[in-house]
C-alpha cells in the first residue's frame, strides 16, 4: 500500500475561539492530501475534468482524536483504502509534529459525467488511472 505524505502548516485563520483547528478545516487538508496522491500517481483532477468527468464526494467519515493547534505543522497521510473500478475510498490520517494522531477517516468518490452526473467506469474511461489504483490500493 502506498501512502502519500503532505505537510500543512496550521494557520491562525483555521482555528476557532478555543485556539484549535476548526473541524471543517480537516476536510480541506484531506483534499490537499487527495490531490497530492493523485499527482504522485502521475495524474491531475484538472485533466479528468477536461474529459468531461467529475469526481464528487459521496461520503465522508472522520474521527477526531486530538486537536491540532495554531503554529503546528501537521502531516496528512493519504492512501487508497478501496477501489472498485467505479468508487474510490481514500484513507486519511493527520498527525501533529509530536506524532500524535489528530484525525483518522475516509472519503468516498465516484466518477460521473459532467452533464448527467451518471457514474462511469474508471477502467473504461481512464485505463491508466485504473491500473495505478489497482496497484496501490490497500485491499
GROMACS .gro file of C-alpha atoms in nm, residues 4-105:
model
  102
    4UNK     CA    1   0.134   0.991   0.035
    5UNK     CA    2   0.260   1.240   0.296
    6UNK     CA    3   0.193   1.613   0.281
    7UNK     CA    4   0.291   1.878   0.536
    8UNK     CA    5   0.041   2.153   0.623
    9UNK     CA    6   0.117   2.449   0.848
   10UNK     CA    7  -0.175   2.532   1.076
   11UNK     CA    8  -0.274   2.891   1.004
   12UNK     CA    9  -0.441   3.121   1.256
   13UNK     CA   10  -0.748   3.158   1.032
   14UNK     CA   11  -0.806   2.781   1.058
   15UNK     CA   12  -0.853   2.790   1.436
   16UNK     CA   13  -1.160   2.863   1.644
   17UNK     CA   14  -1.208   3.062   1.963
   18UNK     CA   15  -1.057   2.775   2.164
   19UNK     CA   16  -0.732   2.802   1.967
   20UNK     CA   17  -0.770   2.465   1.799
   21UNK     CA   18  -0.832   2.381   1.435
   22UNK     CA   19  -1.199   2.418   1.343
   23UNK     CA   20  -1.333   2.073   1.246
   24UNK     CA   21  -1.425   2.160   0.885
   25UNK     CA   22  -1.066   2.254   0.802
   26UNK     CA   23  -0.958   1.891   0.832
   27UNK     CA   24  -1.173   1.822   0.526
   28UNK     CA   25  -0.975   2.083   0.331
   29UNK     CA   26  -0.649   1.924   0.444
   30UNK     CA   27  -0.771   1.582   0.331
   31UNK     CA   28  -0.850   1.732  -0.010
   32UNK     CA   29  -0.493   1.861  -0.024
   33UNK     CA   30  -0.371   1.510   0.056
   34UNK     CA   31  -0.601   1.350  -0.201
   35UNK     CA   32  -0.487   1.590  -0.474
   36UNK     CA   33  -0.125   1.520  -0.380
   37UNK     CA   34  -0.156   1.139  -0.401
   38UNK     CA   35  -0.323   1.170  -0.741
   39UNK     CA   36  -0.037   1.392  -0.862
   40UNK     CA   37   0.216   1.145  -0.721
   41UNK     CA   38   0.043   0.874  -0.925
   42UNK     CA   39   0.107   1.088  -1.233
   43UNK     CA   40  -0.242   1.232  -1.285
   44UNK     CA   41  -0.439   1.553  -1.229
   45UNK     CA   42  -0.801   1.618  -1.147
   46UNK     CA   43  -0.796   1.903  -1.398
   47UNK     CA   44  -0.718   1.660  -1.680
   48UNK     CA   45  -1.012   1.443  -1.576
   49UNK     CA   46  -1.240   1.746  -1.580
   50UNK     CA   47  -1.120   1.839  -1.930
   51UNK     CA   48  -1.254   1.498  -2.037
   52UNK     CA   49  -1.599   1.593  -1.900
   53UNK     CA   50  -1.567   1.381  -1.585
   54UNK     CA   51  -1.609   1.493  -1.224
   55UNK     CA   52  -1.535   1.306  -0.901
   56UNK     CA   53  -1.783   1.416  -0.634
   57UNK     CA   54  -1.762   1.313  -0.270
   58UNK     CA   55  -2.042   1.074  -0.178
   59UNK     CA   56  -1.948   1.001   0.182
   60UNK     CA   57  -1.706   1.128   0.447
   61UNK     CA   58  -1.625   0.960   0.779
   62UNK     CA   59  -1.391   1.135   1.024
   63UNK     CA   60  -1.289   1.053   1.376
   64UNK     CA   61  -1.136   1.345   1.560
   65UNK     CA   62  -0.872   1.216   1.801
   66UNK     CA   63  -0.668   1.515   1.921
   67UNK     CA   64  -0.676   1.887   1.841
   68UNK     CA   65  -0.426   2.042   1.603
   69UNK     CA   66  -0.328   2.392   1.708
   70UNK     CA   67  -0.210   2.717   1.554
   71UNK     CA   68   0.164   2.721   1.485
   72UNK     CA   69   0.195   2.344   1.446
   73UNK     CA   70   0.280   2.163   1.127
   74UNK     CA   71   0.072   1.854   1.065
   75UNK     CA   72   0.130   1.569   0.823
   76UNK     CA   73  -0.159   1.449   0.609
   77UNK     CA   74  -0.117   1.083   0.521
   78UNK     CA   75  -0.335   0.965   0.233
   79UNK     CA   76  -0.383   0.627   0.067
   80UNK     CA   77  -0.631   0.439  -0.149
   81UNK     CA   78  -0.832   0.236   0.101
   82UNK     CA   79  -1.062   0.067  -0.151
   83UNK     CA   80  -1.119   0.080  -0.524
   84UNK     CA   81  -1.395  -0.094  -0.718
   85UNK     CA   82  -1.346   0.045  -1.067
   86UNK     CA   83  -1.628   0.292  -1.011
   87UNK     CA   84  -1.589   0.405  -0.648
   88UNK     CA   85  -1.265   0.511  -0.476
   89UNK     CA   86  -1.229   0.532  -0.099
   90UNK     CA   87  -0.933   0.734   0.024
   91UNK     CA   88  -0.799   0.684   0.376
   92UNK     CA   89  -0.651   0.963   0.585
   93UNK     CA   90  -0.451   1.011   0.899
   94UNK     CA   91  -0.348   1.356   1.018
   95UNK     CA   92  -0.060   1.357   1.266
   96UNK     CA   93   0.091   1.652   1.453
   97UNK     CA   94   0.462   1.722   1.495
   98UNK     CA   95   0.474   1.517   1.816
   99UNK     CA   96   0.348   1.210   1.627
  100UNK     CA   97   0.002   1.227   1.785
  101UNK     CA   98  -0.287   1.130   1.557
  102UNK     CA   99  -0.532   1.420   1.528
  103UNK     CA  100  -0.773   1.261   1.280
  104UNK     CA  101  -0.844   0.936   1.100
  105UNK     CA  102  -1.102   0.899   0.829
   0.00000   0.00000   0.00000
